[in-house]
PDB file of C-alpha atoms and ligand atoms in Angstrom:
ATOM      1  CA  MET Z 142     -48.779   0.880 120.910  1.00 92.00           C
ATOM      2  CA  LYS Z 143     -47.467   4.144 122.372  1.00 97.00           C
ATOM      3  CA  LYS Z 144     -43.815   4.864 121.737  1.00 98.00           C
ATOM      4  CA  ILE Z 145     -41.997   6.885 124.377  1.00 98.00           C
ATOM      5  CA  LEU Z 146     -38.541   8.236 123.648  1.00 98.00           C
ATOM      6  CA  LEU Z 147     -36.154   8.614 126.602  1.00 99.00           C
ATOM      7  CA  ILE Z 148     -33.286  11.051 126.054  1.00 99.00           C
ATOM      8  CA  ASN Z 149     -30.427  11.465 128.509  1.00 99.00           C
ATOM      9  CA  GLY Z 150     -27.813  14.162 128.121  1.00 98.00           C
ATOM     10  CA  PRO Z 151     -24.134  14.539 128.894  1.00 98.00           C
ATOM     11  CA  ASN Z 152     -22.371  12.478 131.557  1.00 98.00           C
ATOM     12  CA  LEU Z 153     -25.476  10.522 132.524  1.00 98.00           C
ATOM     13  CA  GLN Z 154     -23.715   7.402 131.210  1.00 97.00           C
ATOM     14  CA  LEU Z 155     -21.676   7.736 134.426  1.00 96.00           C
ATOM     15  CA  LEU Z 156     -24.688   7.169 136.689  1.00 97.00           C
ATOM     16  CA  GLY Z 157     -24.007   4.611 139.389  1.00 94.00           C
ATOM     17  CA  VAL Z 158     -20.327   4.645 138.486  1.00 91.00           C
ATOM     18  CA  ARG Z 159     -19.131   8.105 139.656  1.00 89.00           C
ATOM     19  CA  GLU Z 160     -20.396  10.491 142.383  1.00 86.00           C
ATOM     20  CA  PRO Z 161     -23.038   8.122 143.855  1.00 90.00           C
ATOM     21  CA  GLU Z 162     -23.424  10.533 146.807  1.00 88.00           C
ATOM     22  CA  ILE Z 163     -25.070  13.034 144.421  1.00 84.00           C
ATOM     23  CA  TYR Z 164     -26.728  10.889 141.752  1.00 87.00           C
ATOM     24  CA  GLY Z 165     -27.208   7.509 143.464  1.00 89.00           C
ATOM     25  CA  HIS Z 166     -26.002   3.970 142.859  1.00 93.00           C
ATOM     26  CA  THR Z 167     -28.275   2.947 139.985  1.00 97.00           C
ATOM     27  CA  THR Z 168     -26.637   2.744 136.573  1.00 97.00           C
ATOM     28  CA  LEU Z 169     -28.224   4.200 133.438  1.00 98.00           C
ATOM     29  CA  LYS Z 170     -28.520   0.676 132.050  1.00 98.00           C
ATOM     30  CA  GLU Z 171     -30.543  -0.340 135.127  1.00 98.00           C
ATOM     31  CA  ILE Z 172     -32.750   2.764 134.879  1.00 98.00           C
ATOM     32  CA  VAL Z 173     -33.483   2.052 131.216  1.00 98.00           C
ATOM     33  CA  ALA Z 174     -34.236  -1.636 131.926  1.00 98.00           C
ATOM     34  CA  GLY Z 175     -36.696  -0.680 134.703  1.00 98.00           C
ATOM     35  CA  LEU Z 176     -38.415   1.884 132.492  1.00 98.00           C
ATOM     36  CA  ARG Z 177     -38.602  -0.501 129.547  1.00 98.00           C
ATOM     37  CA  CYS Z 178     -40.315  -3.030 131.808  1.00 98.00           C
ATOM     38  CA  ALA Z 179     -42.749  -0.412 133.208  1.00 98.00           C
ATOM     39  CA  ALA Z 180     -43.555   0.820 129.695  1.00 98.00           C
ATOM     40  CA  GLU Z 181     -44.232  -2.726 128.471  1.00 98.00           C
ATOM     41  CA  ASN Z 182     -46.519  -3.383 131.459  1.00 98.00           C
ATOM     42  CA  ALA Z 183     -48.465  -0.283 130.445  1.00 97.00           C
ATOM     43  CA  GLY Z 184     -48.729  -1.445 126.832  1.00 96.00           C
ATOM     44  CA  ALA Z 185     -46.126   1.015 125.571  1.00 98.00           C
ATOM     45  CA  VAL Z 186     -42.653   0.717 124.139  1.00 98.00           C
ATOM     46  CA  LEU Z 187     -39.609   2.666 125.316  1.00 98.00           C
ATOM     47  CA  GLU Z 188     -36.753   3.700 123.113  1.00 98.00           C
ATOM     48  CA  ASP Z 189     -33.655   5.183 124.751  1.00 98.00           C
ATOM     49  CA  PHE Z 190     -30.918   7.509 123.603  1.00 98.00           C
ATOM     50  CA  GLN Z 191     -27.981   8.983 125.508  1.00 98.00           C
ATOM     51  CA  SER Z 192     -25.463  11.413 124.113  1.00 99.00           C
ATOM     52  CA  ASN Z 193     -22.788  13.758 125.336  1.00 98.00           C
ATOM     53  CA  HIS Z 194     -23.239  15.877 122.208  1.00 99.00           C
ATOM     54  CA  GLU Z 195     -25.750  18.703 121.846  1.00 99.00           C
ATOM     55  CA  GLY Z 196     -26.154  18.304 118.079  1.00 99.00           C
ATOM     56  CA  ALA Z 197     -26.777  14.568 118.385  1.00 99.00           C
ATOM     57  CA  ILE Z 198     -29.572  15.265 120.873  1.00 99.00           C
ATOM     58  CA  VAL Z 199     -31.059  17.896 118.536  1.00 99.00           C
ATOM     59  CA  ASP Z 200     -30.930  15.373 115.661  1.00 98.00           C
ATOM     60  CA  ARG Z 201     -32.608  12.659 117.770  1.00 99.00           C
ATOM     61  CA  ILE Z 202     -35.424  15.019 118.792  1.00 99.00           C
ATOM     62  CA  ALA Z 203     -35.959  15.985 115.141  1.00 98.00           C
ATOM     63  CA  ALA Z 204     -36.047  12.291 114.121  1.00 98.00           C
ATOM     64  CA  ALA Z 205     -38.835  11.711 116.666  1.00 98.00           C
ATOM     65  CA  LEU Z 206     -41.144  13.644 114.371  1.00 97.00           C
ATOM     66  CA  THR Z 207     -41.097  10.879 111.746  1.00 97.00           C
ATOM     67  CA  ASP Z 208     -40.274   7.679 113.669  1.00 97.00           C
ATOM     68  CA  GLY Z 209     -43.624   7.184 115.400  1.00 97.00           C
ATOM     69  CA  THR Z 210     -42.664   8.693 118.756  1.00 98.00           C
ATOM     70  CA  ASP Z 211     -45.699   9.760 120.808  1.00 98.00           C
ATOM     71  CA  GLY Z 212     -43.934  11.475 123.697  1.00 98.00           C
ATOM     72  CA  ILE Z 213     -40.474  12.450 124.912  1.00 98.00           C
ATOM     73  CA  MET Z 214     -38.978  12.079 128.382  1.00 98.00           C
ATOM     74  CA  ILE Z 215     -35.768  14.092 128.592  1.00 99.00           C
ATOM     75  CA  ASN Z 216     -33.042  14.723 131.134  1.00 98.00           C
ATOM     76  CA  PRO Z 217     -30.946  17.246 129.221  1.00 99.00           C
ATOM     77  CA  ALA Z 218     -28.408  17.240 132.113  1.00 98.00           C
ATOM     78  CA  ALA Z 219     -26.056  20.252 131.875  1.00 98.00           C
ATOM     79  CA  TYR Z 220     -27.669  21.301 128.570  1.00 99.00           C
ATOM     80  CA  THR Z 221     -30.802  22.093 130.596  1.00 99.00           C
ATOM     81  CA  HIS Z 222     -29.130  25.320 131.638  1.00 98.00           C
ATOM     82  CA  THR Z 223     -27.454  26.282 128.356  1.00 98.00           C
ATOM     83  CA  SER Z 224     -29.059  24.840 125.239  1.00 99.00           C
ATOM     84  CA  VAL Z 225     -31.221  27.063 123.078  1.00 99.00           C
ATOM     85  CA  ALA Z 226     -30.763  24.438 120.329  1.00 99.00           C
ATOM     86  CA  ILE Z 227     -32.374  21.619 122.364  1.00 99.00           C
ATOM     87  CA  ARG Z 228     -35.155  23.962 123.474  1.00 99.00           C
ATOM     88  CA  ASP Z 229     -35.845  24.968 119.851  1.00 98.00           C
ATOM     89  CA  ALA Z 230     -35.855  21.307 118.739  1.00 98.00           C
ATOM     90  CA  LEU Z 231     -38.369  20.354 121.457  1.00 98.00           C
ATOM     91  CA  ALA Z 232     -40.545  23.330 120.540  1.00 98.00           C
ATOM     92  CA  ALA Z 233     -40.335  22.485 116.823  1.00 98.00           C
ATOM     93  CA  VAL Z 234     -41.461  18.849 117.048  1.00 98.00           C
ATOM     94  CA  LYS Z 235     -44.430  19.798 119.242  1.00 96.00           C
ATOM     95  CA  LEU Z 236     -44.574  16.321 120.816  1.00 98.00           C
ATOM     96  CA  PRO Z 237     -45.546  16.177 124.501  1.00 98.00           C
ATOM     97  CA  ALA Z 238     -42.317  16.235 126.509  1.00 98.00           C
ATOM     98  CA  VAL Z 239     -41.585  15.862 130.208  1.00 98.00           C
ATOM     99  CA  GLU Z 240     -38.290  17.078 131.668  1.00 98.00           C
ATOM    100  CA  VAL Z 241     -36.738  14.933 134.397  1.00 98.00           C
ATOM    101  CA  HIS Z 242     -33.931  15.636 136.847  1.00 98.00           C
ATOM    102  CA  LEU Z 243     -32.583  13.249 139.435  1.00 96.00           C
ATOM    103  CA  SER Z 244     -31.684  16.098 141.755  1.00 95.00           C
ATOM    104  CA  ASN Z 245     -33.771  19.073 142.832  1.00 96.00           C
ATOM    105  CA  ILE Z 246     -32.180  21.615 140.506  1.00 97.00           C
ATOM    106  CA  THR Z 247     -33.734  24.512 142.436  1.00 98.00           C
ATOM    107  CA  SER Z 248     -31.929  23.598 145.669  1.00 97.00           C
ATOM    108  CA  ARG Z 249     -28.420  23.497 144.206  1.00 96.00           C
ATOM    109  CA  GLU Z 250     -26.172  26.179 142.689  1.00 97.00           C
ATOM    110  CA  ASP Z 251     -28.040  29.236 141.315  1.00 98.00           C
ATOM    111  CA  PHE Z 252     -27.144  28.438 137.699  1.00 98.00           C
ATOM    112  CA  ARG Z 253     -29.016  25.123 137.925  1.00 98.00           C
ATOM    113  CA  SER Z 254     -32.288  26.833 138.877  1.00 98.00           C
ATOM    114  CA  ARG Z 255     -32.774  28.150 135.365  1.00 98.00           C
ATOM    115  CA  SER Z 256     -33.938  25.637 132.784  1.00 98.00           C
ATOM    116  CA  LEU Z 257     -34.029  26.778 129.145  1.00 98.00           C
ATOM    117  CA  THR Z 258     -35.837  23.601 128.149  1.00 99.00           C
ATOM    118  CA  ALA Z 259     -38.578  23.459 130.811  1.00 98.00           C
ATOM    119  CA  PRO Z 260     -40.809  26.148 129.229  1.00 98.00           C
ATOM    120  CA  VAL Z 261     -41.259  24.015 126.094  1.00 98.00           C
ATOM    121  CA  CYS Z 262     -42.011  20.845 128.086  1.00 98.00           C
ATOM    122  CA  ARG Z 263     -45.427  20.005 129.487  1.00 98.00           C
ATOM    123  CA  GLY Z 264     -43.903  19.703 132.973  1.00 98.00           C
ATOM    124  CA  VAL Z 265     -40.806  19.029 135.052  1.00 98.00           C
ATOM    125  CA  ILE Z 266     -40.125  16.328 137.643  1.00 98.00           C
ATOM    126  CA  ALA Z 267     -37.041  16.973 139.754  1.00 98.00           C
ATOM    127  CA  GLY Z 268     -35.578  15.763 143.012  1.00 96.00           C
ATOM    128  CA  PHE Z 269     -36.988  12.243 143.214  1.00 96.00           C
ATOM    129  CA  GLY Z 270     -33.944  10.356 141.964  1.00 95.00           C
ATOM    130  CA  VAL Z 271     -34.562   7.378 139.690  1.00 96.00           C
ATOM    131  CA  GLN Z 272     -38.232   7.333 140.717  1.00 97.00           C
ATOM    132  CA  GLY Z 273     -38.591  10.631 138.835  1.00 98.00           C
ATOM    133  CA  TYR Z 274     -38.153   8.812 135.516  1.00 98.00           C
ATOM    134  CA  HIS Z 275     -41.045   6.507 136.429  1.00 98.00           C
ATOM    135  CA  LEU Z 276     -43.201   9.477 137.445  1.00 98.00           C
ATOM    136  CA  ALA Z 277     -42.366  11.122 134.126  1.00 98.00           C
ATOM    137  CA  LEU Z 278     -43.290   7.946 132.236  1.00 98.00           C
ATOM    138  CA  THR Z 279     -46.659   7.859 134.013  1.00 98.00           C
ATOM    139  CA  ALA Z 280     -47.219  11.528 133.179  1.00 98.00           C
ATOM    140  CA  LEU Z 281     -46.373  10.953 129.517  1.00 98.00           C
ATOM    141  CA  LEU Z 282     -48.663   7.946 129.250  1.00 97.00           C
ATOM    142  CA  VAL Z 283     -51.495  10.078 130.667  1.00 96.00           C
ATOM    143  CA  LEU Z 284     -50.638  12.979 128.344  1.00 94.00           C
ATOM    144  CA  THR Z 285     -50.401  10.816 125.223  1.00 93.00           C
ATOM    145  CA  ALA Z 286     -53.646   9.010 126.087  1.00 90.00           C
ATOM    146  CA  ALA Z 287     -55.314  12.409 126.515  1.00 67.00           C
ATOM    147  CA  ASP Z 288     -53.941  13.498 123.118  1.00 62.00           C
ATOM    148  CA  GLU Z 289     -55.881  10.637 121.523  1.00 61.00           C
ATOM    149  CA  ASN Z 290     -59.214  12.108 122.651  1.00 43.00           C
TER     150      ASN Z 290
HETATM  151  O1  CA2 T  40     -30.244  16.251 138.455  1.00 70.66           O
HETATM  152  C1  CA2 T  40     -30.124  15.982 137.245  1.00 70.66           C
HETATM  153  O2  CA2 T  40     -30.667  15.009 136.725  1.00 70.66           O
HETATM  154  C2  CA2 T  40     -29.225  16.861 136.367  1.00 70.66           C
HETATM  155  O3  CA2 T  40     -29.828  16.935 135.080  1.00 70.66           O
HETATM  156  C3  CA2 T  40     -27.893  16.149 136.280  1.00 70.66           C
HETATM  157  C4  CA2 T  40     -26.841  16.936 135.489  1.00 70.66           C
HETATM  158  C5  CA2 T  40     -26.745  18.364 136.026  1.00 70.66           C
HETATM  159  O4  CA2 T  40     -25.861  19.111 135.206  1.00 70.66           O
HETATM  160  C6  CA2 T  40     -28.084  19.059 136.067  1.00 70.66           C
HETATM  161  O5  CA2 T  40     -27.919  20.344 136.642  1.00 70.66           O
HETATM  162  C7  CA2 T  40     -29.072  18.259 136.918  1.00 70.66           C
HETATM  163  C8  CA2 T  40     -25.492  16.268 135.610  1.00 70.66           C
HETATM  164  C9  CA2 T  40     -25.448  14.881 135.058  1.00 70.66           C
HETATM  165  C10 CA2 T  40     -24.109  14.309 135.323  1.00 70.66           C
HETATM  166  O6  CA2 T  40     -24.268  12.971 135.717  1.00 70.66           O
HETATM  167  C11 CA2 T  40     -23.254  12.382 136.398  1.00 70.66           C
HETATM  168  C12 CA2 T  40     -23.518  11.131 136.888  1.00 70.66           C
HETATM  169  C13 CA2 T  40     -22.541  10.484 137.605  1.00 70.66           C
HETATM  170  C14 CA2 T  40     -21.314  11.074 137.824  1.00 70.66           C
HETATM  171  C15 CA2 T  40     -21.064  12.337 137.303  1.00 70.66           C
HETATM  172  C16 CA2 T  40     -22.032  12.993 136.592  1.00 70.66           C
END
């Protein structure tokens, strides 16, 4: 059974609770429940991790190397634009990773257009709200199935 690791970065625990006009009304708990269900329907298992701490995210990515993870779906949130450490961790584990953003990061402030993590991911899905996580899951299931061949 494929194991997909979902990582959400800083402040995403506030989804659905604060600033719904920007990030929508769905809570992180609801997003994770929907993804868990979609993963199960596809014969996969989803494990989720959220942290507001860069080092904790780096440690979780490193742990994915030995815990049976087949692919990583990550919304690094603000660390997208700043974290060389998360980029290096993703590059080091060499697992297929897909970066997800709820908003279209290229249509917001200039500083959000640059992602340090995107170049070490297989692709980026941005601007489709919660649906983006489901698109990323589909992409990862395709990528990890392809890796088997
Ligand atoms: O669009 C995305 O998914 C972002 O990764 C969200 C980050 C932002 O820094 C990135 O540029 C784009 C912000 C996540 C903060 O989430 C909140 C949710 C509710 C209320 C406040 C913040």
